[in-house]
Amino acid sequence: AQTVTQSQPEMSVQEAETVTLSCTYDTSESDYYLFWYKQPPSRQMILVIRQEAYKQQNATENRFSVNFQKAAKSFSLKISDSQLGDAAMYFCAYRDSNYQLIWGAGTKLIIKP
Amino acid sequence: DVKVTQSSRYLVKRTGEKVFLECVQDMDHENMFWYRQDPGLGLRLIYFSYDVKMKEKGDIPEGYSVSREKKERFSLILESASTNQTSMYLCASSLYPTATTPHNEQFFGPGTRLTVL
């Protein structure tokens, strides 16, 4: 069975600096999707970025980018120029062949002003 | 924009009560999901539905049931609430994967924080 591991329960970063959140997963499938979701305090979960496993190029969305290492089964999220509004729980998720999401435990990101 | 709404943000119930959590989406999505979210455990899938009147068990269905009588509405039912069902409950919806949207991103409601006393 697939598993997703986020080894950092909490991370903090100074405003305007860069932070990287880690995610590893375990699977025997070759084609799949990976996602990073953000859950701000008392607000809805929203999609930050997604990566298709068959694409070599790392996905980017403005200040958010991923470092996808398929052989190492690693999918880290880099946030550049951190802003106060980036403070949230961040969840890494793997979409299996049944189209269901398997979630990591989450990383709480704190932004220091 | 996709909108997923949940009937209550906060709910307090007594042990043994029957509890209904309602979820409505307005984007004609085929798939709907119920998760519970607990600290340190991430999101765990309770039930999901691919179509009206269709339901499938997720990873933790015990103590829960669901109903999907209309495409836009997916209800989670706690037949006899217990204290270990105190949690945050999240509803989500998505399109069925197609050639143009193979990734079927899930859209979430705001969540219902349920406390069972």
PDB file of C-alpha atoms in Angstrom:
ATOM      1  CA  ALA A   1       0.000   0.000   0.000  1.00  0.00           C
ATOM      2  CA  GLN A   2       1.103   3.501  -0.719  1.00  0.00           C
ATOM      3  CA  THR A   3       2.229   5.725   2.128  1.00  0.00           C
ATOM      4  CA  VAL A   4       3.114   9.393   2.383  1.00  0.00           C
ATOM      5  CA  THR A   5       5.512  10.724   5.016  1.00  0.00           C
ATOM      6  CA  GLN A   6       6.049  14.299   6.075  1.00  0.00           C
ATOM      7  CA  SER A   7       8.871  14.203   8.589  1.00  0.00           C
ATOM      8  CA  GLN A   8       8.633  17.818   9.739  1.00  0.00           C
ATOM      9  CA  PRO A   9       5.641  18.424  12.041  1.00  0.00           C
ATOM     10  CA  GLU A  10       6.512  22.120  12.214  1.00  0.00           C
ATOM     11  CA  MET A  11       8.763  24.519  10.348  1.00  0.00           C
ATOM     12  CA  SER A  12       9.425  28.217  10.800  1.00  0.00           C
ATOM     13  CA  VAL A  13      10.907  30.772   8.441  1.00  0.00           C
ATOM     14  CA  GLN A  14      11.628  34.455   8.498  1.00  0.00           C
ATOM     15  CA  GLU A  15       9.412  36.576   6.287  1.00  0.00           C
ATOM     16  CA  ALA A  16      10.914  37.044   2.787  1.00  0.00           C
ATOM     17  CA  GLU A  17      13.169  34.000   3.123  1.00  0.00           C
ATOM     18  CA  THR A  18      12.905  30.601   1.458  1.00  0.00           C
ATOM     19  CA  VAL A  19      11.702  27.407   3.110  1.00  0.00           C
ATOM     20  CA  THR A  20      11.504  23.816   1.913  1.00  0.00           C
ATOM     21  CA  LEU A  21       8.965  21.309   3.174  1.00  0.00           C
ATOM     22  CA  SER A  22       9.796  17.634   2.785  1.00  0.00           C
ATOM     23  CA  CYS A  23       7.622  14.775   1.589  1.00  0.00           C
ATOM     24  CA  THR A  24       8.482  11.195   0.739  1.00  0.00           C
ATOM     25  CA  TYR A  25       6.181   8.478  -0.502  1.00  0.00           C
ATOM     26  CA  ASP A  26       6.213   4.804  -1.185  1.00  0.00           C
ATOM     27  CA  THR A  27       4.618   3.226  -4.244  1.00  0.00           C
ATOM     28  CA  SER A  28       5.152   0.533  -6.831  1.00  0.00           C
ATOM     29  CA  GLU A  29       3.187   2.414  -9.483  1.00  0.00           C
ATOM     30  CA  SER A  30       4.936   4.242 -12.296  1.00  0.00           C
ATOM     31  CA  ASP A  31       2.282   6.798 -13.194  1.00  0.00           C
ATOM     32  CA  TYR A  32       0.640   8.902 -10.530  1.00  0.00           C
ATOM     33  CA  TYR A  33       0.019  12.442  -9.328  1.00  0.00           C
ATOM     34  CA  LEU A  34       1.422  14.248  -6.332  1.00  0.00           C
ATOM     35  CA  PHE A  35      -0.103  17.299  -4.696  1.00  0.00           C
ATOM     36  CA  TRP A  36       0.653  19.911  -2.089  1.00  0.00           C
ATOM     37  CA  TYR A  37      -2.385  21.352  -0.337  1.00  0.00           C
ATOM     38  CA  LYS A  38      -2.476  24.312   2.028  1.00  0.00           C
ATOM     39  CA  GLN A  39      -4.891  24.703   4.957  1.00  0.00           C
ATOM     40  CA  PRO A  40      -4.754  28.214   6.462  1.00  0.00           C
ATOM     41  CA  PRO A  41      -6.013  28.596  10.043  1.00  0.00           C
ATOM     42  CA  SER A  42      -9.815  28.238  10.110  1.00  0.00           C
ATOM     43  CA  ARG A  43      -9.978  28.312   6.320  1.00  0.00           C
ATOM     44  CA  GLN A  44     -10.550  25.849   3.535  1.00  0.00           C
ATOM     45  CA  MET A  45      -7.958  23.460   2.174  1.00  0.00           C
ATOM     46  CA  ILE A  46      -6.742  24.616  -1.214  1.00  0.00           C
ATOM     47  CA  LEU A  47      -4.464  23.133  -3.827  1.00  0.00           C
ATOM     48  CA  VAL A  48      -1.026  24.745  -4.029  1.00  0.00           C
ATOM     49  CA  ILE A  49       0.688  22.728  -6.734  1.00  0.00           C
ATOM     50  CA  ARG A  50       0.556  19.345  -8.470  1.00  0.00           C
ATOM     51  CA  GLN A  51       3.092  17.173 -10.248  1.00  0.00           C
ATOM     52  CA  GLU A  52       2.522  14.427 -12.775  1.00  0.00           C
ATOM     53  CA  ALA A  53       4.965  11.588 -12.242  1.00  0.00           C
ATOM     54  CA  TYR A  54       5.690  11.061 -15.915  1.00  0.00           C
ATOM     55  CA  LYS A  55       6.807  14.682 -16.355  1.00  0.00           C
ATOM     56  CA  GLN A  56      10.498  15.312 -15.779  1.00  0.00           C
ATOM     57  CA  GLN A  57      10.080  19.035 -15.294  1.00  0.00           C
ATOM     58  CA  ASN A  58       9.389  20.257 -11.784  1.00  0.00           C
ATOM     59  CA  ALA A  59       6.095  22.109 -11.395  1.00  0.00           C
ATOM     60  CA  THR A  60       6.097  25.788 -10.424  1.00  0.00           C
ATOM     61  CA  GLU A  61       3.311  28.176  -9.414  1.00  0.00           C
ATOM     62  CA  ASN A  62       4.589  31.696  -8.777  1.00  0.00           C
ATOM     63  CA  ARG A  63       6.568  31.523  -5.495  1.00  0.00           C
ATOM     64  CA  PHE A  64       5.873  27.811  -5.053  1.00  0.00           C
ATOM     65  CA  SER A  65       7.935  25.118  -6.722  1.00  0.00           C
ATOM     66  CA  VAL A  66       8.606  21.458  -6.196  1.00  0.00           C
ATOM     67  CA  ASN A  67      11.689  19.296  -6.301  1.00  0.00           C
ATOM     68  CA  PHE A  68      10.409  15.985  -7.633  1.00  0.00           C
ATOM     69  CA  GLN A  69      12.885  13.121  -7.406  1.00  0.00           C
ATOM     70  CA  LYS A  70      11.045  10.107  -8.788  1.00  0.00           C
ATOM     71  CA  ALA A  71      13.758   7.543  -8.134  1.00  0.00           C
ATOM     72  CA  ALA A  72      14.125   8.720  -4.552  1.00  0.00           C
ATOM     73  CA  LYS A  73      10.328   9.026  -4.176  1.00  0.00           C
ATOM     74  CA  SER A  74      10.720  12.522  -2.847  1.00  0.00           C
ATOM     75  CA  PHE A  75       8.456  15.505  -3.471  1.00  0.00           C
ATOM     76  CA  SER A  76       9.508  18.627  -1.570  1.00  0.00           C
ATOM     77  CA  LEU A  77       7.831  22.034  -1.713  1.00  0.00           C
ATOM     78  CA  LYS A  78       9.899  25.204  -1.874  1.00  0.00           C
ATOM     79  CA  ILE A  79       8.313  28.512  -0.931  1.00  0.00           C
ATOM     80  CA  SER A  80      10.326  31.548  -1.994  1.00  0.00           C
ATOM     81  CA  ASP A  81       9.973  35.047  -0.554  1.00  0.00           C
ATOM     82  CA  SER A  82       7.793  33.765   2.301  1.00  0.00           C
ATOM     83  CA  GLN A  83       4.840  35.944   3.226  1.00  0.00           C
ATOM     84  CA  LEU A  84       2.719  36.129   6.366  1.00  0.00           C
ATOM     85  CA  GLY A  85      -0.184  34.718   4.368  1.00  0.00           C
ATOM     86  CA  ASP A  86       1.791  31.529   3.745  1.00  0.00           C
ATOM     87  CA  ALA A  87       1.327  30.510   7.380  1.00  0.00           C
ATOM     88  CA  ALA A  88      -0.732  27.309   7.285  1.00  0.00           C
ATOM     89  CA  MET A  89      -0.721  23.540   7.528  1.00  0.00           C
ATOM     90  CA  TYR A  90       0.746  22.029   4.377  1.00  0.00           C
ATOM     91  CA  PHE A  91      -0.222  18.535   3.312  1.00  0.00           C
ATOM     92  CA  CYS A  92       1.453  16.347   0.747  1.00  0.00           C
ATOM     93  CA  ALA A  93      -0.840  13.878  -1.036  1.00  0.00           C
ATOM     94  CA  TYR A  94      -0.438  11.011  -3.477  1.00  0.00           C
ATOM     95  CA  ARG A  95      -3.180  10.019  -5.890  1.00  0.00           C
ATOM     96  CA  ASP A  96      -3.430   6.274  -6.321  1.00  0.00           C
ATOM     97  CA  SER A  97      -4.707   4.282  -9.286  1.00  0.00           C
ATOM     98  CA  ASN A  98      -8.220   4.351  -7.797  1.00  0.00           C
ATOM     99  CA  TYR A  99      -8.095   8.163  -7.895  1.00  0.00           C
ATOM    100  CA  GLN A 100      -8.091   8.421  -4.134  1.00  0.00           C
ATOM    101  CA  LEU A 101      -5.721  10.673  -2.240  1.00  0.00           C
ATOM    102  CA  ILE A 102      -3.340   9.323   0.376  1.00  0.00           C
ATOM    103  CA  TRP A 103      -2.233  12.061   2.746  1.00  0.00           C
ATOM    104  CA  GLY A 104       0.796  12.879   4.819  1.00  0.00           C
ATOM    105  CA  ALA A 105       0.409  14.000   8.425  1.00  0.00           C
ATOM    106  CA  GLY A 106       1.047  17.638   7.555  1.00  0.00           C
ATOM    107  CA  THR A 107       3.639  20.305   8.333  1.00  0.00           C
ATOM    108  CA  LYS A 108       2.721  23.454  10.217  1.00  0.00           C
ATOM    109  CA  LEU A 109       4.508  26.421   8.672  1.00  0.00           C
ATOM    110  CA  ILE A 110       5.117  29.468  10.868  1.00  0.00           C
ATOM    111  CA  ILE A 111       6.195  32.747   9.301  1.00  0.00           C
ATOM    112  CA  LYS A 112       8.192  35.053  11.564  1.00  0.00           C
ATOM    113  CA  PRO A 113       7.707  38.764  10.825  1.00  0.00           C
TER     114      PRO A 113
ATOM    115  CA  ASP B   1     -15.275  29.003  -8.709  1.00  0.00           C
ATOM    116  CA  VAL B   2     -16.118  25.655  -7.197  1.00  0.00           C
ATOM    117  CA  LYS B   3     -17.977  25.971  -3.984  1.00  0.00           C
ATOM    118  CA  VAL B   4     -18.272  23.215  -1.423  1.00  0.00           C
ATOM    119  CA  THR B   5     -20.347  24.037   1.613  1.00  0.00           C
ATOM    120  CA  GLN B   6     -20.869  22.151   4.837  1.00  0.00           C
ATOM    121  CA  SER B   7     -23.938  22.571   7.014  1.00  0.00           C
ATOM    122  CA  SER B   8     -22.159  23.534  10.230  1.00  0.00           C
ATOM    123  CA  ARG B   9     -18.723  24.885  11.185  1.00  0.00           C
ATOM    124  CA  TYR B  10     -19.041  23.742  14.793  1.00  0.00           C
ATOM    125  CA  LEU B  11     -21.258  21.052  16.285  1.00  0.00           C
ATOM    126  CA  VAL B  12     -21.568  19.697  19.813  1.00  0.00           C
ATOM    127  CA  LYS B  13     -23.455  16.454  20.382  1.00  0.00           C
ATOM    128  CA  ARG B  14     -24.023  13.965  23.171  1.00  0.00           C
ATOM    129  CA  THR B  15     -22.816  10.371  23.168  1.00  0.00           C
ATOM    130  CA  GLY B  16     -25.398   8.129  21.510  1.00  0.00           C
ATOM    131  CA  GLU B  17     -27.006  10.863  19.432  1.00  0.00           C
ATOM    132  CA  LYS B  18     -27.526  10.428  15.703  1.00  0.00           C
ATOM    133  CA  VAL B  19     -25.551  13.087  13.847  1.00  0.00           C
ATOM    134  CA  PHE B  20     -25.966  14.302  10.284  1.00  0.00           C
ATOM    135  CA  LEU B  21     -23.240  16.232   8.483  1.00  0.00           C
ATOM    136  CA  GLU B  22     -24.302  17.692   5.162  1.00  0.00           C
ATOM    137  CA  CYS B  23     -22.149  18.667   2.215  1.00  0.00           C
ATOM    138  CA  VAL B  24     -23.237  20.403  -0.976  1.00  0.00           C
ATOM    139  CA  GLN B  25     -21.180  21.233  -4.073  1.00  0.00           C
ATOM    140  CA  ASP B  26     -22.271  23.431  -6.949  1.00  0.00           C
ATOM    141  CA  MET B  27     -19.994  22.344  -9.791  1.00  0.00           C
ATOM    142  CA  ASP B  28     -21.704  19.141 -10.942  1.00  0.00           C
ATOM    143  CA  HIS B  29     -18.820  17.010  -9.691  1.00  0.00           C
ATOM    144  CA  GLU B  30     -19.269  13.258  -9.890  1.00  0.00           C
ATOM    145  CA  ASN B  31     -17.008  12.408  -6.966  1.00  0.00           C
ATOM    146  CA  MET B  32     -17.586  13.341  -3.363  1.00  0.00           C
ATOM    147  CA  PHE B  33     -15.568  12.424  -0.294  1.00  0.00           C
ATOM    148  CA  TRP B  34     -15.759  12.530   3.482  1.00  0.00           C
ATOM    149  CA  TYR B  35     -12.548  12.732   5.502  1.00  0.00           C
ATOM    150  CA  ARG B  36     -11.751  13.138   9.137  1.00  0.00           C
ATOM    151  CA  GLN B  37      -8.732  15.191  10.121  1.00  0.00           C
ATOM    152  CA  ASP B  38      -6.883  14.580  13.379  1.00  0.00           C
ATOM    153  CA  PRO B  39      -3.586  16.159  14.498  1.00  0.00           C
ATOM    154  CA  GLY B  40      -0.586  14.107  13.456  1.00  0.00           C
ATOM    155  CA  LEU B  41      -2.695  11.769  11.323  1.00  0.00           C
ATOM    156  CA  GLY B  42      -3.428  13.923   8.302  1.00  0.00           C
ATOM    157  CA  LEU B  43      -6.678  13.228   6.476  1.00  0.00           C
ATOM    158  CA  ARG B  44      -8.256   9.808   6.546  1.00  0.00           C
ATOM    159  CA  LEU B  45     -10.935   8.791   4.085  1.00  0.00           C
ATOM    160  CA  ILE B  46     -14.209   7.651   5.628  1.00  0.00           C
ATOM    161  CA  TYR B  47     -16.444   7.147   2.578  1.00  0.00           C
ATOM    162  CA  PHE B  48     -16.591   8.316  -0.988  1.00  0.00           C
ATOM    163  CA  SER B  49     -19.099   8.296  -3.807  1.00  0.00           C
ATOM    164  CA  TYR B  50     -18.625   8.247  -7.558  1.00  0.00           C
ATOM    165  CA  ASP B  51     -22.246   8.783  -8.450  1.00  0.00           C
ATOM    166  CA  VAL B  52     -25.743   9.233  -7.094  1.00  0.00           C
ATOM    167  CA  LYS B  53     -26.794   6.410  -4.765  1.00  0.00           C
ATOM    168  CA  MET B  54     -23.322   4.938  -5.010  1.00  0.00           C
ATOM    169  CA  LYS B  55     -20.962   4.689  -2.042  1.00  0.00           C
ATOM    170  CA  GLU B  56     -17.676   3.043  -1.262  1.00  0.00           C
ATOM    171  CA  LYS B  57     -15.939   2.525   2.055  1.00  0.00           C
ATOM    172  CA  GLY B  58     -12.716   4.352   2.673  1.00  0.00           C
ATOM    173  CA  ASP B  59     -10.059   3.528   5.219  1.00  0.00           C
ATOM    174  CA  ILE B  60     -12.078   4.158   8.397  1.00  0.00           C
ATOM    175  CA  PRO B  61     -15.803   3.564   7.731  1.00  0.00           C
ATOM    176  CA  GLU B  62     -16.652   1.966  11.075  1.00  0.00           C
ATOM    177  CA  GLY B  63     -19.292   3.920  12.977  1.00  0.00           C
ATOM    178  CA  TYR B  64     -20.270   5.972   9.917  1.00  0.00           C
ATOM    179  CA  SER B  65     -22.669   5.715   7.026  1.00  0.00           C
ATOM    180  CA  VAL B  66     -23.363   7.988   4.056  1.00  0.00           C
ATOM    181  CA  SER B  67     -26.154   8.959   1.741  1.00  0.00           C
ATOM    182  CA  ARG B  68     -26.082  10.424  -1.750  1.00  0.00           C
ATOM    183  CA  GLU B  69     -29.608  10.908  -3.053  1.00  0.00           C
ATOM    184  CA  LYS B  70     -28.705  13.843  -5.313  1.00  0.00           C
ATOM    185  CA  LYS B  71     -25.535  14.512  -7.251  1.00  0.00           C
ATOM    186  CA  GLU B  72     -24.751  17.741  -5.424  1.00  0.00           C
ATOM    187  CA  ARG B  73     -25.310  16.474  -1.878  1.00  0.00           C
ATOM    188  CA  PHE B  74     -23.363  13.947   0.190  1.00  0.00           C
ATOM    189  CA  SER B  75     -24.313  13.313   3.789  1.00  0.00           C
ATOM    190  CA  LEU B  76     -22.271  11.701   6.530  1.00  0.00           C
ATOM    191  CA  ILE B  77     -24.204   9.999   9.305  1.00  0.00           C
ATOM    192  CA  LEU B  78     -22.974   8.999  12.728  1.00  0.00           C
ATOM    193  CA  GLU B  79     -25.597   6.490  13.824  1.00  0.00           C
ATOM    194  CA  SER B  80     -24.646   6.671  17.507  1.00  0.00           C
ATOM    195  CA  ALA B  81     -22.014   9.276  18.205  1.00  0.00           C
ATOM    196  CA  SER B  82     -19.124   8.347  20.465  1.00  0.00           C
ATOM    197  CA  THR B  83     -16.407  10.463  22.062  1.00  0.00           C
ATOM    198  CA  ASN B  84     -13.749   8.984  19.768  1.00  0.00           C
ATOM    199  CA  GLN B  85     -15.582  10.550  16.833  1.00  0.00           C
ATOM    200  CA  THR B  86     -14.699  14.002  18.091  1.00  0.00           C
ATOM    201  CA  SER B  87     -12.777  15.417  15.138  1.00  0.00           C
ATOM    202  CA  MET B  88     -12.692  17.799  12.192  1.00  0.00           C
ATOM    203  CA  TYR B  89     -14.732  16.477   9.272  1.00  0.00           C
ATOM    204  CA  LEU B  90     -13.904  17.620   5.753  1.00  0.00           C
ATOM    205  CA  CYS B  91     -15.999  17.145   2.653  1.00  0.00           C
ATOM    206  CA  ALA B  92     -14.466  17.314  -0.820  1.00  0.00           C
ATOM    207  CA  SER B  93     -15.595  16.934  -4.412  1.00  0.00           C
ATOM    208  CA  SER B  94     -13.911  16.389  -7.756  1.00  0.00           C
ATOM    209  CA  LEU B  95     -14.604  15.648 -11.376  1.00  0.00           C
ATOM    210  CA  TYR B  96     -14.089  12.159 -12.652  1.00  0.00           C
ATOM    211  CA  PRO B  97     -10.713  12.073 -14.418  1.00  0.00           C
ATOM    212  CA  THR B  98     -10.880  12.804 -18.125  1.00  0.00           C
ATOM    213  CA  ALA B  99      -8.356  13.311 -20.881  1.00  0.00           C
ATOM    214  CA  THR B 100      -8.460  17.065 -20.307  1.00  0.00           C
ATOM    215  CA  THR B 101      -8.514  16.917 -16.504  1.00  0.00           C
ATOM    216  CA  PRO B 102      -6.670  13.720 -15.624  1.00  0.00           C
ATOM    217  CA  HIS B 103      -5.539  14.978 -12.251  1.00  0.00           C
ATOM    218  CA  ASN B 104      -9.058  15.379 -10.762  1.00  0.00           C
ATOM    219  CA  GLU B 105      -8.153  17.958  -8.147  1.00  0.00           C
ATOM    220  CA  GLN B 106     -10.277  17.758  -5.006  1.00  0.00           C
ATOM    221  CA  PHE B 107     -12.054  20.885  -3.764  1.00  0.00           C
ATOM    222  CA  PHE B 108     -12.782  21.135  -0.075  1.00  0.00           C
ATOM    223  CA  GLY B 109     -15.456  22.559   2.160  1.00  0.00           C
ATOM    224  CA  PRO B 110     -14.603  24.609   5.263  1.00  0.00           C
ATOM    225  CA  GLY B 111     -14.928  21.643   7.595  1.00  0.00           C
ATOM    226  CA  THR B 112     -17.145  20.797  10.565  1.00  0.00           C
ATOM    227  CA  ARG B 113     -15.524  20.585  13.959  1.00  0.00           C
ATOM    228  CA  LEU B 114     -17.581  17.992  15.838  1.00  0.00           C
ATOM    229  CA  THR B 115     -17.329  17.544  19.577  1.00  0.00           C
ATOM    230  CA  VAL B 116     -19.038  14.546  21.159  1.00  0.00           C
ATOM    231  CA  LEU B 117     -19.511  14.846  24.918  1.00  0.00           C
TER     232      LEU B 117
END
